[in-house]
mmCIF file of C-alpha atoms in Angstrom:
data_model
loop_
_atom_site.group_PDB
_atom_site.id
_atom_site.type_symbol
_atom_site.label_atom_id
_atom_site.label_comp_id
_atom_site.label_asym_id
_atom_site.label_seq_id
_atom_site.Cartn_x
_atom_site.Cartn_y
_atom_site.Cartn_z
ATOM 1 C CA MET A 215 15.585 -2.642 16.047
ATOM 2 C CA ASP A 216 14.454 0.821 14.934
ATOM 3 C CA PHE A 217 11.237 0.778 12.858
ATOM 4 C CA THR A 218 12.716 3.071 10.188
ATOM 5 C CA LEU A 219 15.710 0.779 9.735
ATOM 6 C CA ILE A 220 13.466 -2.305 9.483
ATOM 7 C CA THR A 221 11.361 -0.563 6.833
ATOM 8 C CA ILE A 222 14.419 0.421 4.787
ATOM 9 C CA LEU A 223 15.867 -3.090 5.010
ATOM 10 C CA GLY A 224 12.567 -4.674 3.988
ATOM 11 C CA ILE A 225 12.148 -2.399 0.975
ATOM 12 C CA CYS A 226 15.761 -2.876 -0.147
ATOM 13 C CA PHE A 227 15.527 -6.663 0.266
ATOM 14 C CA ILE A 228 12.800 -7.081 -2.358
ATOM 15 C CA PHE A 229 14.951 -5.334 -4.975
ATOM 16 C CA LEU A 230 18.138 -7.134 -3.927
ATOM 17 C CA MET A 231 16.533 -10.545 -4.485
ATOM 18 C CA THR A 232 15.346 -9.606 -7.984
ATOM 19 C CA THR A 233 18.896 -8.503 -8.786
ATOM 20 C CA LEU A 234 20.378 -11.743 -7.466
ATOM 21 C CA GLY A 235 17.888 -13.767 -9.499
ATOM 22 C CA ALA A 236 18.765 -11.849 -12.663
ATOM 23 C CA ALA A 237 22.470 -12.527 -11.983
ATOM 24 C CA VAL A 238 21.854 -16.254 -12.543
ATOM 25 C CA VAL A 239 22.342 -15.519 -16.241
ATOM 26 C CA PHE A 240 26.098 -15.154 -15.673
ATOM 27 C CA PHE A 241 26.306 -18.888 -14.883
ATOM 28 C CA PHE A 242 25.153 -19.877 -18.371
ATOM 29 C CA LYS A 243 27.148 -19.951 -21.569
ATOM 30 C CA LYS A 244 26.487 -17.214 -24.098
ATOM 31 C CA GLU A 245 24.916 -19.372 -26.788
ATOM 32 C CA VAL A 246 21.754 -21.054 -25.574
ATOM 33 C CA SER A 247 20.663 -24.307 -27.200
ATOM 34 C CA ALA A 248 17.125 -24.762 -28.532
ATOM 35 C CA ALA A 249 16.356 -27.202 -25.714
ATOM 36 C CA CYS A 250 17.571 -24.804 -23.003
ATOM 37 C CA ASN A 251 15.674 -21.973 -24.649
ATOM 38 C CA SER A 252 12.450 -24.009 -24.505
ATOM 39 C CA LEU A 253 13.198 -24.882 -20.885
ATOM 40 C CA PHE A 254 13.713 -21.218 -19.932
ATOM 41 C CA PHE A 255 10.559 -20.001 -21.663
ATOM 42 C CA GLY A 256 8.543 -22.879 -20.211
ATOM 43 C CA PHE A 257 9.921 -22.092 -16.758
ATOM 44 C CA ALA A 258 9.004 -18.411 -17.133
ATOM 45 C CA SER A 259 5.499 -19.373 -18.322
ATOM 46 C CA GLY A 260 4.786 -21.647 -15.365
ATOM 47 C CA LEU A 261 6.249 -19.205 -12.881
ATOM 48 C CA MET A 262 4.209 -16.266 -14.216
ATOM 49 C CA ILE A 263 0.929 -18.194 -14.274
ATOM 50 C CA ALA A 264 1.419 -19.391 -10.699
ATOM 51 C CA ALA A 265 2.389 -15.866 -9.601
ATOM 52 C CA SER A 266 -0.709 -14.496 -11.343
ATOM 53 C CA ILE A 267 -2.965 -16.910 -9.460
ATOM 54 C CA TRP A 268 -1.510 -16.909 -5.940
ATOM 55 C CA SER A 269 0.191 -13.511 -5.760
ATOM 56 C CA LEU A 270 -2.305 -11.434 -7.728
ATOM 57 C CA ILE A 271 -5.738 -12.891 -8.557
ATOM 58 C CA LEU A 272 -6.562 -14.639 -5.266
ATOM 59 C CA PRO A 273 -5.424 -11.643 -3.143
ATOM 60 C CA SER A 274 -7.423 -9.398 -5.495
ATOM 61 C CA ILE A 275 -10.602 -11.410 -4.893
ATOM 62 C CA GLU A 276 -9.961 -11.502 -1.130
ATOM 63 C CA GLY A 277 -9.344 -7.757 -1.095
ATOM 64 C CA ALA A 278 -12.682 -7.126 -2.806
ATOM 65 C CA SER A 279 -14.690 -8.928 -0.112
ATOM 66 C CA SER A 280 -16.762 -5.771 0.389
ATOM 67 C CA PHE A 281 -18.379 -6.515 -2.987
ATOM 68 C CA GLY A 282 -20.010 -9.581 -1.440
ATOM 69 C CA LYS A 283 -20.960 -12.207 -4.008
ATOM 70 C CA TRP A 284 -19.569 -9.858 -6.671
ATOM 71 C CA ALA A 285 -16.042 -10.010 -5.186
ATOM 72 C CA PHE A 286 -14.808 -11.446 -8.471
ATOM 73 C CA LEU A 287 -15.824 -8.316 -10.413
ATOM 74 C CA PRO A 288 -12.700 -6.142 -9.893
ATOM 75 C CA SER A 289 -10.508 -9.101 -10.831
ATOM 76 C CA ALA A 290 -12.535 -10.032 -13.912
ATOM 77 C CA ILE A 291 -12.576 -6.477 -15.239
ATOM 78 C CA SER A 292 -8.952 -5.719 -14.424
ATOM 79 C CA ILE A 293 -7.595 -8.949 -15.940
ATOM 80 C CA ILE A 294 -9.168 -8.007 -19.282
ATOM 81 C CA LEU A 295 -7.872 -4.427 -18.958
ATOM 82 C CA GLY A 296 -4.370 -5.731 -18.269
ATOM 83 C CA GLY A 297 -4.324 -7.661 -21.538
ATOM 84 C CA LEU A 298 -5.849 -4.742 -23.461
ATOM 85 C CA PHE A 299 -3.193 -2.437 -22.011
ATOM 86 C CA LEU A 300 -0.382 -4.395 -23.691
ATOM 87 C CA VAL A 301 -2.250 -4.511 -27.002
ATOM 88 C CA VAL A 302 -2.920 -0.761 -26.948
ATOM 89 C CA ILE A 303 0.680 0.081 -25.991
ATOM 90 C CA ASP A 304 1.960 -2.119 -28.824
ATOM 91 C CA LYS A 305 -0.346 -0.480 -31.392
ATOM 92 C CA ILE A 306 0.490 3.041 -30.211
ATOM 93 C CA LEU A 307 4.235 2.394 -30.454
ATOM 94 C CA ALA A 308 3.789 0.777 -33.880
ATOM 95 C CA ALA A 309 1.828 3.814 -35.100
ATOM 96 C CA ILE A 310 4.407 6.252 -33.730
ATOM 97 C CA ASN A 311 7.217 4.359 -35.439
ATOM 98 C CA LYS A 312 5.116 3.741 -38.574
ATOM 99 C CA LYS A 313 5.696 0.000 -38.400
ATOM 100 C CA LYS A 314 3.215 -2.556 -39.702
ATOM 101 C CA GLY A 315 2.345 -5.347 -37.296
ATOM 102 C CA PRO A 316 3.514 -5.706 -33.665
ATOM 103 C CA TYR A 317 6.137 -3.284 -32.409
ATOM 104 C CA LEU A 318 7.065 -4.780 -29.044
ATOM 105 C CA SER A 319 9.355 -7.806 -29.133
ATOM 106 C CA LYS A 320 8.695 -10.920 -27.052
ATOM 107 C CA SER A 321 11.404 -9.887 -24.598
ATOM 108 C CA SER A 322 9.981 -6.367 -24.305
ATOM 109 C CA LYS A 323 6.506 -7.708 -23.546
ATOM 110 C CA LEU A 324 7.944 -10.078 -20.948
ATOM 111 C CA PHE A 325 9.863 -7.243 -19.306
ATOM 112 C CA LEU A 326 6.797 -4.975 -19.311
ATOM 113 C CA ALA A 327 4.501 -7.657 -17.887
ATOM 114 C CA VAL A 328 6.822 -8.562 -15.000
ATOM 115 C CA THR A 329 7.464 -4.874 -14.266
ATOM 116 C CA LEU A 330 3.694 -4.304 -14.055
ATOM 117 C CA HIS A 331 3.457 -7.333 -11.772
ATOM 118 C CA ASN A 332 6.054 -5.762 -9.461
ATOM 119 C CA ILE A 333 4.048 -2.555 -9.035
ATOM 120 C CA PRO A 334 1.284 -3.984 -6.795
ATOM 121 C CA GLU A 335 3.829 -6.170 -4.968
ATOM 122 C CA GLY A 336 5.841 -3.067 -4.114
ATOM 123 C CA LEU A 337 2.668 -1.264 -3.067
ATOM 124 C CA ALA A 338 1.707 -4.217 -0.855
ATOM 125 C CA VAL A 339 5.040 -4.032 0.979
ATOM 126 C CA GLY A 340 4.725 -0.268 1.436
ATOM 127 C CA LEU A 341 1.131 -0.564 2.611
ATOM 128 C CA SER A 342 2.069 -3.209 5.169
ATOM 129 C CA PHE A 343 4.847 -1.076 6.649
ATOM 130 C CA GLY A 344 2.602 2.001 6.597
ATOM 131 C CA SER A 345 -0.125 0.107 8.435
ATOM 132 C CA ALA A 346 2.426 -1.261 10.912
ATOM 133 C CA MET A 347 3.535 2.274 11.717
ATOM 134 C CA VAL A 348 -0.062 3.291 12.468
ATOM 135 C CA ILE A 349 -0.742 0.192 14.583
ATOM 136 C CA GLY A 350 2.570 0.590 16.388
ATOM 137 C CA THR A 351 2.912 -2.960 17.707
ATOM 138 C CA GLN A 352 5.923 -5.230 17.330
ATOM 139 C CA SER A 353 3.795 -7.994 15.818
ATOM 140 C CA ALA A 354 2.560 -5.618 13.093
ATOM 141 C CA VAL A 355 6.118 -4.616 12.250
ATOM 142 C CA MET A 356 7.267 -8.229 12.130
ATOM 143 C CA GLY A 357 4.283 -9.092 9.928
ATOM 144 C CA ALA A 358 5.272 -6.371 7.457
ATOM 145 C CA LEU A 359 8.872 -7.575 7.494
ATOM 146 C CA ALA A 360 7.750 -11.165 6.921
ATOM 147 C CA LEU A 361 5.737 -10.028 3.883
ATOM 148 C CA ALA A 362 8.793 -8.217 2.480
ATOM 149 C CA VAL A 363 10.985 -11.290 3.016
ATOM 150 C CA GLY A 364 8.382 -13.550 1.390
ATOM 151 C CA ILE A 365 8.003 -11.336 -1.684
ATOM 152 C CA GLY A 366 11.776 -10.940 -1.860
ATOM 153 C CA ILE A 367 12.344 -14.695 -1.961
ATOM 154 C CA GLN A 368 9.704 -15.003 -4.690
ATOM 155 C CA ASN A 369 11.521 -12.270 -6.636
ATOM 156 C CA PHE A 370 14.639 -14.427 -7.028
ATOM 157 C CA PRO A 371 13.146 -16.848 -9.591
ATOM 158 C CA GLU A 372 11.268 -13.947 -11.209
ATOM 159 C CA GLY A 373 14.551 -12.139 -11.853
ATOM 160 C CA ALA A 374 15.909 -15.309 -13.446
ATOM 161 C CA ALA A 375 12.712 -15.713 -15.481
ATOM 162 C CA ILE A 376 13.448 -12.348 -17.109
ATOM 163 C CA SER A 377 17.203 -12.576 -17.650
ATOM 164 C CA LEU A 378 17.433 -16.166 -18.934
ATOM 165 C CA PRO A 379 14.958 -15.832 -21.852
ATOM 166 C CA MET A 380 16.505 -12.429 -22.632
ATOM 167 C CA LEU A 381 19.879 -14.100 -23.185
ATOM 168 C CA GLN A 382 18.567 -15.972 -26.214
ATOM 169 C CA LYS A 383 17.379 -12.698 -27.779
ATOM 170 C CA SER A 384 20.143 -10.250 -26.847
ATOM 171 C CA HIS A 385 23.147 -12.649 -26.779
ATOM 172 C CA SER A 386 24.562 -10.420 -24.032
ATOM 173 C CA LYS A 387 24.752 -11.607 -20.440
ATOM 174 C CA PHE A 388 25.159 -8.084 -19.095
ATOM 175 C CA ARG A 389 22.194 -6.724 -21.053
ATOM 176 C CA SER A 390 20.053 -9.679 -19.994
ATOM 177 C CA PHE A 391 21.063 -9.102 -16.373
ATOM 178 C CA MET A 392 20.217 -5.391 -16.616
ATOM 179 C CA PHE A 393 16.738 -6.138 -17.970
ATOM 180 C CA GLY A 394 16.131 -8.583 -15.133
ATOM 181 C CA MET A 395 17.389 -6.144 -12.520
ATOM 182 C CA LEU A 396 15.504 -3.149 -13.942
ATOM 183 C CA SER A 397 12.223 -5.077 -13.861
ATOM 184 C CA GLY A 398 12.523 -4.938 -10.072
ATOM 185 C CA VAL A 399 13.463 -1.251 -9.743
ATOM 186 C CA VAL A 400 9.796 -0.299 -9.679
ATOM 187 C CA GLU A 401 9.186 -2.369 -6.509
ATOM 188 C CA PRO A 402 11.095 -0.239 -3.962
ATOM 189 C CA ILE A 403 9.769 2.925 -5.631
ATOM 190 C CA MET A 404 6.175 1.739 -5.311
ATOM 191 C CA ALA A 405 6.883 0.503 -1.775
ATOM 192 C CA VAL A 406 7.853 4.033 -0.729
ATOM 193 C CA ILE A 407 4.728 5.416 -2.425
ATOM 194 C CA GLY A 408 2.593 2.772 -0.726
ATOM 195 C CA PHE A 409 4.138 3.577 2.648
ATOM 196 C CA PHE A 410 3.189 7.259 2.499
ATOM 197 C CA LEU A 411 -0.188 6.729 0.803
ATOM 198 C CA SER A 412 -1.268 3.570 2.605
ATOM 199 C CA THR A 413 -4.748 4.791 3.539
ATOM 200 C CA GLN A 414 -5.554 6.150 0.073
ATOM 201 C CA LEU A 415 -4.284 3.190 -1.983
ATOM 202 C CA SER A 416 -5.576 0.209 -0.019
ATOM 203 C CA SER A 417 -9.023 0.261 -1.659
ATOM 204 C CA LEU A 418 -7.473 0.211 -5.144
ATOM 205 C CA MET A 419 -5.202 -2.774 -4.535
ATOM 206 C CA PRO A 420 -7.672 -5.421 -5.851
ATOM 207 C CA TRP A 421 -7.757 -3.566 -9.182
ATOM 208 C CA PHE A 422 -3.960 -3.106 -9.354
ATOM 209 C CA LEU A 423 -3.321 -6.767 -8.568
ATOM 210 C CA ALA A 424 -5.679 -8.198 -11.180
ATOM 211 C CA PHE A 425 -4.585 -5.674 -13.831
ATOM 212 C CA SER A 426 -1.012 -6.923 -13.469
ATOM 213 C CA ALA A 427 -2.233 -10.528 -13.611
ATOM 214 C CA GLY A 428 -4.038 -9.836 -16.887
ATOM 215 C CA ALA A 429 -0.886 -8.403 -18.458
ATOM 216 C CA MET A 430 1.182 -11.396 -17.337
ATOM 217 C CA LEU A 431 -1.340 -13.984 -18.518
ATOM 218 C CA PHE A 432 -1.616 -12.255 -21.895
ATOM 219 C CA VAL A 433 2.150 -12.384 -22.437
ATOM 220 C CA VAL A 434 2.308 -16.032 -21.363
ATOM 221 C CA ALA A 435 -0.472 -17.059 -23.756
ATOM 222 C CA GLU A 436 0.705 -14.986 -26.719
ATOM 223 C CA GLU A 437 4.485 -15.176 -26.477
ATOM 224 C CA LEU A 438 6.040 -17.475 -23.884
ATOM 225 C CA ILE A 439 4.171 -20.758 -24.332
ATOM 226 C CA PRO A 440 4.531 -20.733 -28.152
ATOM 227 C CA GLU A 441 8.245 -19.946 -27.713
ATOM 228 C CA ALA A 442 8.633 -22.811 -25.235
ATOM 229 C CA LYS A 443 7.317 -25.301 -27.809
ATOM 230 C CA LEU A 444 9.732 -24.334 -30.602
ATOM 231 C CA SER A 445 12.334 -26.904 -29.624
ATOM 232 C CA ALA A 446 12.285 -30.266 -31.373
ATOM 233 C CA LYS A 447 12.237 -31.740 -27.868
ATOM 234 C CA SER A 448 8.825 -30.277 -27.120
ATOM 235 C CA SER A 449 8.500 -31.963 -23.731
ATOM 236 C CA ILE A 450 11.424 -29.871 -22.426
ATOM 237 C CA GLY A 451 9.276 -26.736 -22.519
ATOM 238 C CA SER A 452 6.414 -28.549 -20.798
ATOM 239 C CA TRP A 453 8.680 -29.749 -17.993
ATOM 240 C CA GLY A 454 10.065 -26.235 -17.627
ATOM 241 C CA PHE A 455 6.484 -24.984 -17.303
ATOM 242 C CA LEU A 456 5.668 -27.505 -14.562
ATOM 243 C CA ILE A 457 8.889 -26.745 -12.651
ATOM 244 C CA GLY A 458 8.267 -22.998 -12.788
ATOM 245 C CA PHE A 459 4.620 -23.375 -11.798
ATOM 246 C CA VAL A 460 5.311 -25.682 -8.851
ATOM 247 C CA LEU A 461 8.239 -23.576 -7.628
ATOM 248 C CA MET A 462 6.220 -20.350 -7.524
ATOM 249 C CA MET A 463 3.177 -22.129 -6.083
ATOM 250 C CA VAL A 464 5.278 -23.522 -3.238
ATOM 251 C CA LEU A 465 6.908 -20.148 -2.565
ATOM 252 C CA ASP A 466 3.600 -18.267 -2.626
ATOM 253 C CA VAL A 467 1.779 -20.732 -0.352
ATOM 254 C CA ALA A 468 4.675 -21.346 2.042
ATOM 255 C CA LEU A 469 5.596 -17.675 2.373
ATOM 256 C CA GLY A 470 2.060 -16.354 2.380
#
């Protein structure tokens, strides 16, 4: 198969899977019970923490191997910066709109965090295809395609993790679906950028990855976990957390 066609298919696949995951919201009734709401937020919390560890932080540390025993440094710094980024954005928007207290809603922070998480994933896909083009071997091309397929499969539950909690806030299936789908739009865009700038961006990937992890972990700690425990059946949120965590862990480890 032509290399250009494989690249296009791989880049499109990662966005398609996010869209399909977001479409899960259409299978649920409009009004979400307190128990289901806790389950959804718990699921999103577990999924995002597992994705932060296996998809972002560990690859960030591995990518900074040139730092030697200080390989943790880019991750440590960038995780803090990722959390600070959300706080600063919230305060800036609140000041612009002259609103006291937080400006961004829980759903907005969730959307922003997952969108940030998709930026380095898109770059990783683009970098892999760009490197495969330089190497020029079939195994390199298949490796890049395998990475795209793996990230795409992981994107399915991530799309659902956006759209399902959104349903409780917006009470609109279509709007919830659009938020879930739009969180993945950045991935193919960044994949194209990564493809053409593969040599220049590779050294910055450890910083990008951990920055996104910091933003996701901040949202989980501040918004999602407290929301998951609001139900009278508090264990529902905890089980949702474990299911989301295990699911993403299995996908990340199995798909590399």
